[in-house]
Amino acid sequence: MGGSTPTEALNSLLPRCRRGDQEAFVEVYRLIGSSLYGTALRLLTRPQEAEEAVQEAFVKFYQKAESIQSGSLSGWLHRVTVNFCLDRLRSKGRQEEGLVEEPAAPAPASRPGDRIDLSRAVARLPRQARLVFLLHDLEGYKHREVAETLGITQGTSKSQLFRAREMLRGWLGSEVEETA
């Protein structure tokens, strides 16, 4: 597979996976596992839960390899991972309903040493704004895809992204690039 892109390499492994080739599954994991883990960790914030999300994605991949369209393996695995994470967050939300308040905004930074880092700031965002920000700005989803994934309208996706960026700007004391 010398010279091919990771996506091409993944897609070239799909026929072998469909035949049950265990080495091909291991190679798919080697090529994309860390990317899926990063996505899950950004959404769930706990390493053990992120590992569980990746495991779940690969279990589903193993079970459904024959039905995955050629050329879409990376997107399929990411979608399964994100959906698992969202289901986990919804489940947690129901368990914690009424117990969790929206996080208070930290005091504006007066010195660079006082500024919180981006990952901590993102973790402080209200749940829906955080999910929209992560899916849109970090995972590259379009507003239509964010809306479908989260079960919200495109307008809500856009307003939540604006809200997230504004909060991050205020907390970090610097410009968060506009990419909408």
Backbone as JSON Lines, residues from 0, in Angstrom:
{"i":0,"aa":"M","n":[0.83,-1.19,0.0],"ca":[0.0,0.0,0.0],"c":[0.87,1.25,0.0]}
{"i":1,"aa":"G","n":[2.12,1.17,-0.4],"ca":[3.03,2.29,-0.4],"c":[2.48,3.51,-1.07]}
{"i":2,"aa":"G","n":[2.55,4.65,-1.02],"ca":[2.1,5.86,-1.68],"c":[0.62,6.18,-1.6]}
{"i":3,"aa":"S","n":[-0.2,5.29,-1.06],"ca":[-1.62,5.59,-1.02],"c":[-1.95,6.42,0.22]}
{"i":4,"aa":"T","n":[-3.06,7.14,0.13],"ca":[-3.5,7.94,1.28],"c":[-4.12,7.0,2.32]}
{"i":5,"aa":"P","n":[-4.26,7.47,3.55],"ca":[-4.91,6.62,4.56],"c":[-6.32,6.2,4.15]}
{"i":6,"aa":"T","n":[-7.06,7.1,3.52],"ca":[-8.42,6.75,3.08],"c":[-8.37,5.66,2.02]}
{"i":7,"aa":"E","n":[-7.45,5.79,1.06],"ca":[-7.31,4.76,0.03],"c":[-6.89,3.44,0.65]}
{"i":8,"aa":"A","n":[-5.97,3.51,1.61],"ca":[-5.52,2.29,2.29],"c":[-6.68,1.62,3.02]}
{"i":9,"aa":"L","n":[-7.49,2.42,3.72],"ca":[-8.65,1.87,4.42],"c":[-9.61,1.2,3.44]}
{"i":10,"aa":"N","n":[-9.91,1.92,2.38],"ca":[-10.87,1.4,1.41],"c":[-10.36,0.15,0.71]}
{"i":11,"aa":"S","n":[-9.04,0.05,0.54],"ca":[-8.49,-1.16,-0.09],"c":[-8.58,-2.37,0.84]}
{"i":12,"aa":"L","n":[-8.71,-2.13,2.13],"ca":[-8.83,-3.23,3.1],"c":[-10.25,-3.74,3.25]}
{"i":13,"aa":"L","n":[-11.23,-2.95,2.84],"ca":[-12.62,-3.32,3.04],"c":[-12.98,-4.67,2.42]}
{"i":14,"aa":"P","n":[-12.58,-4.97,1.18],"ca":[-12.92,-6.3,0.63],"c":[-12.36,-7.45,1.47]}
{"i":15,"aa":"R","n":[-11.16,-7.28,1.99],"ca":[-10.56,-8.31,2.84],"c":[-11.34,-8.45,4.15]}
{"i":16,"aa":"C","n":[-11.76,-7.32,4.7],"ca":[-12.56,-7.37,5.93],"c":[-13.89,-8.08,5.68]}
{"i":17,"aa":"R","n":[-14.48,-7.84,4.54],"ca":[-15.75,-8.49,4.2],"c":[-15.6,-10.01,4.15]}
{"i":18,"aa":"R","n":[-14.4,-10.47,3.79],"ca":[-14.13,-11.92,3.75],"c":[-13.74,-12.46,5.13]}
{"i":19,"aa":"G","n":[-13.69,-11.59,6.14],"ca":[-13.36,-12.03,7.49],"c":[-11.87,-12.11,7.78]}
{"i":20,"aa":"D","n":[-11.06,-11.45,6.98],"ca":[-9.6,-11.45,7.16],"c":[-9.24,-10.65,8.42]}
{"i":21,"aa":"Q","n":[-8.82,-11.36,9.46],"ca":[-8.51,-10.72,10.74],"c":[-7.36,-9.73,10.63]}
{"i":22,"aa":"E","n":[-6.37,-10.03,9.81],"ca":[-5.24,-9.11,9.64],"c":[-5.7,-7.79,9.03]}
{"i":23,"aa":"A","n":[-6.69,-7.84,8.17],"ca":[-7.22,-6.62,7.56],"c":[-7.92,-5.76,8.62]}
{"i":24,"aa":"F","n":[-8.65,-6.4,9.52],"ca":[-9.3,-5.65,10.61],"c":[-8.26,-4.98,11.5]}
{"i":25,"aa":"V","n":[-7.18,-5.71,11.79],"ca":[-6.11,-5.15,12.62],"c":[-5.48,-3.95,11.91]}
{"i":26,"aa":"E","n":[-5.28,-4.06,10.61],"ca":[-4.69,-2.96,9.84],"c":[-5.63,-1.75,9.81]}
{"i":27,"aa":"V","n":[-6.93,-1.98,9.68],"ca":[-7.89,-0.87,9.72],"c":[-7.79,-0.17,11.07]}
{"i":28,"aa":"Y","n":[-7.71,-0.95,12.13],"ca":[-7.58,-0.36,13.47],"c":[-6.29,0.46,13.57]}
{"i":29,"aa":"R","n":[-5.21,-0.08,13.05],"ca":[-3.93,0.63,13.1],"c":[-4.01,1.95,12.34]}
{"i":30,"aa":"L","n":[-4.72,1.97,11.23],"ca":[-4.81,3.17,10.4],"c":[-5.73,4.25,10.97]}
{"i":31,"aa":"I","n":[-6.8,3.85,11.64],"ca":[-7.8,4.85,12.02],"c":[-8.17,4.84,13.5]}
{"i":32,"aa":"G","n":[-7.72,3.87,14.24],"ca":[-8.08,3.77,15.65],"c":[-7.77,5.01,16.46]}
{"i":33,"aa":"S","n":[-6.58,5.59,16.26],"ca":[-6.22,6.77,17.06],"c":[-7.07,7.98,16.69]}
{"i":34,"aa":"S","n":[-7.46,8.1,15.44],"ca":[-8.33,9.19,15.02],"c":[-9.71,9.05,15.67]}
{"i":35,"aa":"L","n":[-10.24,7.83,15.67],"ca":[-11.54,7.58,16.3],"c":[-11.46,7.85,17.8]}
{"i":36,"aa":"Y","n":[-10.37,7.43,18.42],"ca":[-10.18,7.66,19.86],"c":[-10.15,9.16,20.16]}
{"i":37,"aa":"G","n":[-9.44,9.92,19.34],"ca":[-9.37,11.37,19.55],"c":[-10.75,12.01,19.46]}
{"i":38,"aa":"T","n":[-11.52,11.58,18.47],"ca":[-12.88,12.09,18.32],"c":[-13.71,11.76,19.56]}
{"i":39,"aa":"A","n":[-13.65,10.51,19.98],"ca":[-14.44,10.08,21.14],"c":[-13.99,10.79,22.41]}
{"i":40,"aa":"L","n":[-12.7,10.98,22.57],"ca":[-12.2,11.64,23.78],"c":[-12.64,13.1,23.83]}
{"i":41,"aa":"R","n":[-12.65,13.77,22.67],"ca":[-13.11,15.16,22.65],"c":[-14.59,15.26,23.03]}
{"i":42,"aa":"L","n":[-15.37,14.26,22.63],"ca":[-16.8,14.3,22.93],"c":[-17.11,13.83,24.35]}
{"i":43,"aa":"L","n":[-16.44,12.8,24.8],"ca":[-16.78,12.21,26.1],"c":[-15.89,12.68,27.24]}
{"i":44,"aa":"T","n":[-14.69,13.09,26.94],"ca":[-13.67,13.61,27.87],"c":[-13.06,12.58,28.82]}
{"i":45,"aa":"R","n":[-13.54,11.38,28.86],"ca":[-12.97,10.35,29.74],"c":[-12.31,9.27,28.88]}
{"i":46,"aa":"P","n":[-11.03,8.99,29.12],"ca":[-10.31,8.0,28.3],"c":[-10.98,6.64,28.24]}
{"i":47,"aa":"Q","n":[-11.46,6.13,29.35],"ca":[-12.09,4.82,29.36],"c":[-13.34,4.8,28.48]}
{"i":48,"aa":"E","n":[-14.14,5.85,28.53],"ca":[-15.34,5.92,27.7],"c":[-14.97,6.06,26.23]}
{"i":49,"aa":"A","n":[-13.9,6.8,25.94],"ca":[-13.45,6.94,24.55],"c":[-13.0,5.59,24.0]}
{"i":50,"aa":"E","n":[-12.27,4.82,24.81],"ca":[-11.85,3.48,24.39],"c":[-13.06,2.6,24.12]}
{"i":51,"aa":"E","n":[-14.07,2.71,24.97],"ca":[-15.29,1.93,24.79],"c":[-15.99,2.31,23.48]}
{"i":52,"aa":"A","n":[-16.0,3.59,23.16],"ca":[-16.63,4.05,21.91],"c":[-15.92,3.45,20.7]}
{"i":53,"aa":"V","n":[-14.59,3.44,20.73],"ca":[-13.82,2.88,19.61],"c":[-14.07,1.37,19.52]}
{"i":54,"aa":"Q","n":[-14.08,0.7,20.65],"ca":[-14.37,-0.74,20.64],"c":[-15.74,-1.01,20.04]}
{"i":55,"aa":"E","n":[-16.72,-0.23,20.43],"ca":[-18.07,-0.4,19.91],"c":[-18.1,-0.19,18.39]}
{"i":56,"aa":"A","n":[-17.38,0.83,17.92],"ca":[-17.33,1.09,16.48],"c":[-16.75,-0.11,15.74]}
{"i":57,"aa":"F","n":[-15.7,-0.71,16.29],"ca":[-15.08,-1.85,15.61],"c":[-15.92,-3.12,15.73]}
{"i":58,"aa":"V","n":[-16.65,-3.28,16.8],"ca":[-17.57,-4.42,16.89],"c":[-18.63,-4.29,15.81]}
{"i":59,"aa":"K","n":[-19.19,-3.09,15.66],"ca":[-20.21,-2.88,14.62],"c":[-19.61,-3.06,13.23]}
{"i":60,"aa":"F","n":[-18.38,-2.58,13.05],"ca":[-17.7,-2.74,11.77],"c":[-17.55,-4.23,11.45]}
{"i":61,"aa":"Y","n":[-17.12,-5.01,12.42],"ca":[-16.94,-6.44,12.22],"c":[-18.27,-7.1,11.85]}
{"i":62,"aa":"Q","n":[-19.35,-6.67,12.51],"ca":[-20.67,-7.25,12.26],"c":[-21.27,-6.81,10.93]}
{"i":63,"aa":"K","n":[-20.92,-5.6,10.47],"ca":[-21.61,-5.03,9.3],"c":[-20.69,-4.72,8.13]}
{"i":64,"aa":"A","n":[-19.5,-5.27,8.12],"ca":[-18.52,-4.96,7.06],"c":[-19.11,-5.18,5.67]}
{"i":65,"aa":"E","n":[-19.93,-6.2,5.52],"ca":[-20.47,-6.5,4.19],"c":[-21.43,-5.44,3.68]}
{"i":66,"aa":"S","n":[-22.04,-4.68,4.57],"ca":[-23.03,-3.69,4.13],"c":[-22.45,-2.28,3.97]}
{"i":67,"aa":"I","n":[-21.18,-2.09,4.3],"ca":[-20.57,-0.76,4.18],"c":[-20.19,-0.52,2.72]}
{"i":68,"aa":"Q","n":[-20.57,0.64,2.21],"ca":[-20.27,0.97,0.82],"c":[-18.78,1.19,0.63]}
{"i":69,"aa":"S","n":[-18.27,0.74,-0.48],"ca":[-16.87,0.98,-0.8],"c":[-16.62,2.47,-0.88]}
{"i":70,"aa":"G","n":[-15.49,2.91,-0.36],"ca":[-15.14,4.32,-0.42],"c":[-15.61,5.13,0.76]}
{"i":71,"aa":"S","n":[-16.34,4.49,1.71],"ca":[-16.89,5.29,2.81],"c":[-16.54,4.73,4.19]}
{"i":72,"aa":"L","n":[-15.51,3.91,4.28],"ca":[-15.2,3.26,5.55],"c":[-14.83,4.25,6.65]}
{"i":73,"aa":"S","n":[-13.98,5.21,6.35],"ca":[-13.57,6.19,7.36],"c":[-14.78,6.96,7.88]}
{"i":74,"aa":"G","n":[-15.6,7.46,6.97],"ca":[-16.8,8.19,7.37],"c":[-17.75,7.33,8.17]}
{"i":75,"aa":"W","n":[-17.89,6.07,7.77],"ca":[-18.79,5.16,8.47],"c":[-18.3,4.94,9.9]}
{"i":76,"aa":"L","n":[-17.02,4.65,10.06],"ca":[-16.46,4.41,11.4],"c":[-16.57,5.65,12.28]}
{"i":77,"aa":"H","n":[-16.3,6.82,11.7],"ca":[-16.43,8.06,12.49],"c":[-17.88,8.29,12.9]}
{"i":78,"aa":"R","n":[-18.8,8.05,12.0],"ca":[-20.22,8.26,12.31],"c":[-20.67,7.32,13.43]}
{"i":79,"aa":"V","n":[-20.28,6.06,13.36],"ca":[-20.64,5.1,14.4],"c":[-20.05,5.53,15.74]}
{"i":80,"aa":"T","n":[-18.81,5.99,15.72],"ca":[-18.15,6.44,16.96],"c":[-18.87,7.65,17.54]}
{"i":81,"aa":"V","n":[-19.16,8.64,16.7],"ca":[-19.85,9.84,17.16],"c":[-21.24,9.49,17.69]}
{"i":82,"aa":"N","n":[-21.95,8.63,16.99],"ca":[-23.29,8.25,17.45],"c":[-23.24,7.54,18.8]}
{"i":83,"aa":"F","n":[-22.25,6.68,18.99],"ca":[-22.09,6.03,20.29],"c":[-21.86,7.08,21.38]}
{"i":84,"aa":"C","n":[-20.98,8.02,21.09],"ca":[-20.68,9.08,22.06],"c":[-21.92,9.9,22.39]}
{"i":85,"aa":"L","n":[-22.69,10.25,21.36],"ca":[-23.9,11.04,21.59],"c":[-24.92,10.25,22.4]}
{"i":86,"aa":"D","n":[-25.05,8.96,22.11],"ca":[-25.96,8.13,22.9],"c":[-25.51,8.09,24.35]}
{"i":87,"aa":"R","n":[-24.22,7.96,24.57],"ca":[-23.68,7.93,25.94],"c":[-23.97,9.26,26.64]}
{"i":88,"aa":"L","n":[-23.77,10.36,25.93],"ca":[-24.02,11.68,26.53],"c":[-25.5,11.88,26.83]}
{"i":89,"aa":"R","n":[-26.37,11.41,25.93],"ca":[-27.81,11.51,26.17],"c":[-28.19,10.71,27.41]}
{"i":90,"aa":"S","n":[-27.65,9.51,27.51],"ca":[-27.92,8.65,28.66],"c":[-27.46,9.31,29.95]}
{"i":91,"aa":"K","n":[-26.27,9.88,29.94],"ca":[-25.76,10.59,31.11],"c":[-26.65,11.78,31.43]}
{"i":92,"aa":"G","n":[-27.09,12.48,30.39],"ca":[-27.93,13.66,30.59],"c":[-29.22,13.31,31.3]}
{"i":93,"aa":"R","n":[-29.81,12.18,30.94],"ca":[-31.05,11.75,31.6],"c":[-30.77,11.39,33.05]}
{"i":94,"aa":"Q","n":[-29.63,10.75,33.31],"ca":[-29.29,10.36,34.68],"c":[-29.01,11.58,35.54]}
{"i":95,"aa":"E","n":[-28.41,12.6,34.94],"ca":[-28.01,13.78,35.71],"c":[-29.01,14.92,35.59]}
{"i":96,"aa":"E","n":[-30.13,14.71,34.89],"ca":[-31.09,15.77,34.64],"c":[-31.49,16.45,35.95]}
{"i":97,"aa":"G","n":[-31.46,17.74,35.93],"ca":[-31.83,18.51,37.1],"c":[-30.7,18.71,38.09]}
{"i":98,"aa":"L","n":[-29.61,17.98,37.92],"ca":[-28.49,18.09,38.85],"c":[-27.37,18.96,38.32]}
{"i":99,"aa":"V","n":[-27.34,19.14,37.0],"ca":[-26.22,19.85,36.39],"c":[-26.66,21.24,35.96]}
{"i":100,"aa":"E","n":[-25.92,22.22,36.38],"ca":[-26.19,23.59,35.95],"c":[-25.21,23.94,34.85]}
{"i":101,"aa":"E","n":[-25.59,24.92,34.04],"ca":[-24.69,25.41,33.02],"c":[-23.45,25.98,33.71]}
{"i":102,"aa":"P","n":[-22.25,25.67,33.19],"ca":[-21.05,26.15,33.87],"c":[-20.96,27.67,33.85]}
{"i":103,"aa":"A","n":[-20.46,28.21,34.93],"ca":[-20.26,29.65,35.01],"c":[-19.06,30.04,34.17]}
{"i":104,"aa":"A","n":[-19.13,31.19,33.55],"ca":[-18.01,31.67,32.75],"c":[-16.85,32.02,33.67]}
{"i":105,"aa":"P","n":[-15.65,31.59,33.31],"ca":[-14.52,31.96,34.12],"c":[-14.25,33.45,33.99]}
{"i":106,"aa":"A","n":[-13.6,34.01,34.97],"ca":[-13.26,35.43,34.91],"c":[-12.35,35.68,33.71]}
{"i":107,"aa":"P","n":[-12.48,36.84,33.06],"ca":[-11.61,37.13,31.92],"c":[-10.15,37.09,32.35]}
{"i":108,"aa":"A","n":[-9.32,36.63,31.45],"ca":[-7.9,36.52,31.76],"c":[-7.26,37.89,31.75]}
{"i":109,"aa":"S","n":[-6.52,38.2,32.77],"ca":[-5.82,39.48,32.82],"c":[-4.37,39.33,32.4]}
{"i":110,"aa":"R","n":[-3.82,38.14,32.56],"ca":[-2.44,37.87,32.15],"c":[-2.44,36.56,31.38]}
{"i":111,"aa":"P","n":[-1.5,36.38,30.44],"ca":[-1.46,35.13,29.69],"c":[-1.43,33.89,30.59]}
{"i":112,"aa":"G","n":[-0.75,33.96,31.72],"ca":[-0.67,32.82,32.62],"c":[-2.0,32.46,33.25]}
{"i":113,"aa":"D","n":[-2.95,33.4,33.23],"ca":[-4.26,33.16,33.82],"c":[-5.23,32.48,32.85]}
{"i":114,"aa":"R","n":[-4.86,32.43,31.61],"ca":[-5.78,31.9,30.6],"c":[-5.88,30.38,30.69]}
{"i":115,"aa":"I","n":[-7.1,29.9,30.55],"ca":[-7.28,28.46,30.51],"c":[-7.0,27.99,29.09]}
{"i":116,"aa":"D","n":[-6.58,26.76,28.92],"ca":[-6.28,26.28,27.58],"c":[-7.57,25.91,26.85]}
{"i":117,"aa":"L","n":[-7.44,25.77,25.54],"ca":[-8.61,25.53,24.7],"c":[-9.37,24.28,25.1]}
{"i":118,"aa":"S","n":[-8.69,23.19,25.37],"ca":[-9.41,21.96,25.68],"c":[-10.22,22.11,26.97]}
{"i":119,"aa":"R","n":[-9.68,22.78,27.96],"ca":[-10.43,23.01,29.19],"c":[-11.59,23.95,28.94]}
{"i":120,"aa":"A","n":[-11.38,24.95,28.1],"ca":[-12.45,25.9,27.78],"c":[-13.59,25.18,27.05]}
{"i":121,"aa":"V","n":[-13.24,24.34,26.08],"ca":[-14.26,23.6,25.33],"c":[-15.04,22.7,26.28]}
{"i":122,"aa":"A","n":[-14.36,22.07,27.22],"ca":[-15.04,21.19,28.18],"c":[-16.03,21.96,29.05]}
{"i":123,"aa":"R","n":[-15.83,23.25,29.22],"ca":[-16.72,24.07,30.05],"c":[-17.95,24.56,29.29]}
{"i":124,"aa":"L","n":[-17.95,24.44,27.97],"ca":[-19.09,24.91,27.19],"c":[-20.35,24.14,27.58]}
{"i":125,"aa":"P","n":[-21.52,24.78,27.46],"ca":[-22.77,24.04,27.65],"c":[-22.8,22.86,26.67]}
{"i":126,"aa":"R","n":[-23.41,21.78,27.06],"ca":[-23.36,20.52,26.32],"c":[-23.63,20.67,24.82]}
{"i":127,"aa":"Q","n":[-24.76,21.27,24.45],"ca":[-25.1,21.33,23.04],"c":[-24.13,22.22,22.26]}
{"i":128,"aa":"A","n":[-23.74,23.34,22.83],"ca":[-22.78,24.22,22.16],"c":[-21.45,23.49,21.99]}
{"i":129,"aa":"R","n":[-21.04,22.72,23.0],"ca":[-19.79,21.96,22.91],"c":[-19.87,20.92,21.79]}
{"i":130,"aa":"L","n":[-20.97,20.18,21.73],"ca":[-21.11,19.16,20.71],"c":[-21.09,19.76,19.31]}
{"i":131,"aa":"V","n":[-21.83,20.85,19.12],"ca":[-21.85,21.51,17.81],"c":[-20.45,21.99,17.45]}
{"i":132,"aa":"F","n":[-19.76,22.64,18.39],"ca":[-18.41,23.14,18.14],"c":[-17.47,21.99,17.76]}
{"i":133,"aa":"L","n":[-17.5,20.91,18.52],"ca":[-16.61,19.78,18.24],"c":[-16.91,19.15,16.89]}
{"i":134,"aa":"L","n":[-18.18,18.91,16.61],"ca":[-18.53,18.27,15.34],"c":[-18.23,19.17,14.15]}
{"i":135,"aa":"H","n":[-18.57,20.45,14.26],"ca":[-18.4,21.36,13.13],"c":[-16.94,21.78,12.95]}
{"i":136,"aa":"D","n":[-16.37,22.36,13.99],"ca":[-15.04,22.96,13.84],"c":[-13.9,21.96,13.94]}
{"i":137,"aa":"L","n":[-14.06,20.91,14.73],"ca":[-12.95,19.96,14.88],"c":[-13.1,18.73,14.01]}
{"i":138,"aa":"E","n":[-14.33,18.25,13.82],"ca":[-14.53,17.05,13.03],"c":[-14.88,17.35,11.57]}
{"i":139,"aa":"G","n":[-15.18,18.62,11.26],"ca":[-15.43,19.0,9.88],"c":[-16.82,18.73,9.35]}
{"i":140,"aa":"Y","n":[-17.77,18.48,10.24],"ca":[-19.15,18.26,9.79],"c":[-19.73,19.57,9.26]}
{"i":141,"aa":"K","n":[-20.61,19.47,8.28],"ca":[-21.38,20.61,7.79],"c":[-22.56,20.81,8.76]}
{"i":142,"aa":"H","n":[-23.14,22.02,8.75],"ca":[-24.27,22.28,9.65],"c":[-25.41,21.28,9.42]}
{"i":143,"aa":"R","n":[-25.64,20.89,8.18],"ca":[-26.68,19.9,7.88],"c":[-26.38,18.59,8.6]}
{"i":144,"aa":"E","n":[-25.11,18.16,8.55],"ca":[-24.73,16.9,9.2],"c":[-24.8,17.01,10.72]}
{"i":145,"aa":"V","n":[-24.39,18.15,11.25],"ca":[-24.48,18.37,12.7],"c":[-25.94,18.28,13.12]}
{"i":146,"aa":"A","n":[-26.81,18.96,12.36],"ca":[-28.23,18.97,12.68],"c":[-28.81,17.56,12.67]}
{"i":147,"aa":"E","n":[-28.49,16.79,11.64],"ca":[-29.0,15.42,11.54],"c":[-28.47,14.56,12.69]}
{"i":148,"aa":"T","n":[-27.19,14.7,12.99],"ca":[-26.57,13.88,14.02],"c":[-27.13,14.18,15.4]}
{"i":149,"aa":"L","n":[-27.35,15.46,15.69],"ca":[-27.81,15.87,17.02],"c":[-29.33,15.98,17.14]}
{"i":150,"aa":"G","n":[-30.04,15.86,16.01],"ca":[-31.49,15.99,16.05],"c":[-31.96,17.41,16.3]}
{"i":151,"aa":"I","n":[-31.25,18.38,15.72],"ca":[-31.6,19.79,15.85],"c":[-31.73,20.39,14.46]}
{"i":152,"aa":"T","n":[-32.16,21.64,14.36],"ca":[-32.25,22.29,13.06],"c":[-30.88,22.86,12.68]}
{"i":153,"aa":"Q","n":[-30.71,23.17,11.4],"ca":[-29.47,23.81,10.96],"c":[-29.31,25.17,11.62]}
{"i":154,"aa":"G","n":[-30.41,25.88,11.78],"ca":[-30.36,27.19,12.45],"c":[-29.87,27.07,13.88]}
{"i":155,"aa":"T","n":[-30.32,26.04,14.58],"ca":[-29.86,25.81,15.95],"c":[-28.38,25.47,15.94]}
{"i":156,"aa":"S","n":[-27.96,24.68,14.97],"ca":[-26.53,24.34,14.86],"c":[-25.7,25.61,14.69]}
{"i":157,"aa":"K","n":[-26.15,26.48,13.81],"ca":[-25.41,27.73,13.56],"c":[-25.39,28.62,14.8]}
{"i":158,"aa":"S","n":[-26.53,28.74,15.47],"ca":[-26.57,29.61,16.65],"c":[-25.75,29.03,17.8]}
{"i":159,"aa":"Q","n":[-25.76,27.72,17.96],"ca":[-24.96,27.1,19.01],"c":[-23.47,27.22,18.72]}
{"i":160,"aa":"L","n":[-23.09,27.14,17.44],"ca":[-21.69,27.32,17.07],"c":[-21.26,28.76,17.36]}
{"i":161,"aa":"F","n":[-22.12,29.72,17.02],"ca":[-21.82,31.12,17.31],"c":[-21.66,31.31,18.82]}
{"i":162,"aa":"R","n":[-22.58,30.73,19.57],"ca":[-22.53,30.84,21.04],"c":[-21.23,30.25,21.59]}
{"i":163,"aa":"A","n":[-20.87,29.07,21.1],"ca":[-19.64,28.41,21.57],"c":[-18.42,29.27,21.27]}
{"i":164,"aa":"R","n":[-18.35,29.78,20.05],"ca":[-17.19,30.6,19.68],"c":[-17.12,31.88,20.52]}
{"i":165,"aa":"E","n":[-18.27,32.5,20.75],"ca":[-18.28,33.72,21.57],"c":[-17.82,33.43,22.99]}
{"i":166,"aa":"M","n":[-18.29,32.35,23.55],"ca":[-17.87,31.99,24.91],"c":[-16.37,31.71,24.95]}
{"i":167,"aa":"L","n":[-15.88,30.98,23.96],"ca":[-14.45,30.66,23.92],"c":[-13.61,31.93,23.77]}
{"i":168,"aa":"R","n":[-14.07,32.83,22.91],"ca":[-13.36,34.11,22.75],"c":[-13.25,34.83,24.1]}
{"i":169,"aa":"G","n":[-14.37,34.9,24.79],"ca":[-14.38,35.58,26.08],"c":[-13.47,34.91,27.1]}
{"i":170,"aa":"W","n":[-13.5,33.6,27.13],"ca":[-12.71,32.87,28.11],"c":[-11.22,32.9,27.79]}
{"i":171,"aa":"L","n":[-10.91,32.78,26.51],"ca":[-9.5,32.67,26.12],"c":[-8.87,34.03,25.88]}
{"i":172,"aa":"G","n":[-9.68,35.06,25.71],"ca":[-9.15,36.41,25.51],"c":[-8.45,36.59,24.18]}
{"i":173,"aa":"S","n":[-8.8,35.75,23.2],"ca":[-8.2,35.88,21.87],"c":[-9.24,35.5,20.82]}
{"i":174,"aa":"E","n":[-8.91,35.76,19.6],"ca":[-9.83,35.47,18.51],"c":[-9.86,33.98,18.22]}
{"i":175,"aa":"V","n":[-11.07,33.42,18.14],"ca":[-11.27,32.07,17.66],"c":[-11.72,32.24,16.22]}
{"i":176,"aa":"E","n":[-10.99,31.65,15.31],"ca":[-11.2,31.88,13.89],"c":[-12.62,31.56,13.45]}
{"i":177,"aa":"E","n":[-13.2,32.46,12.67],"ca":[-14.52,32.25,12.09],"c":[-14.36,31.38,10.86]}
{"i":178,"aa":"T","n":[-14.99,30.21,10.85],"ca":[-14.9,29.33,9.7],"c":[-16.26,28.91,9.18]}
{"i":179,"aa":"A","n":[-17.32,29.48,9.71],"ca":[-18.66,29.11,9.28],"c":[-18.85,29.6,7.88]}
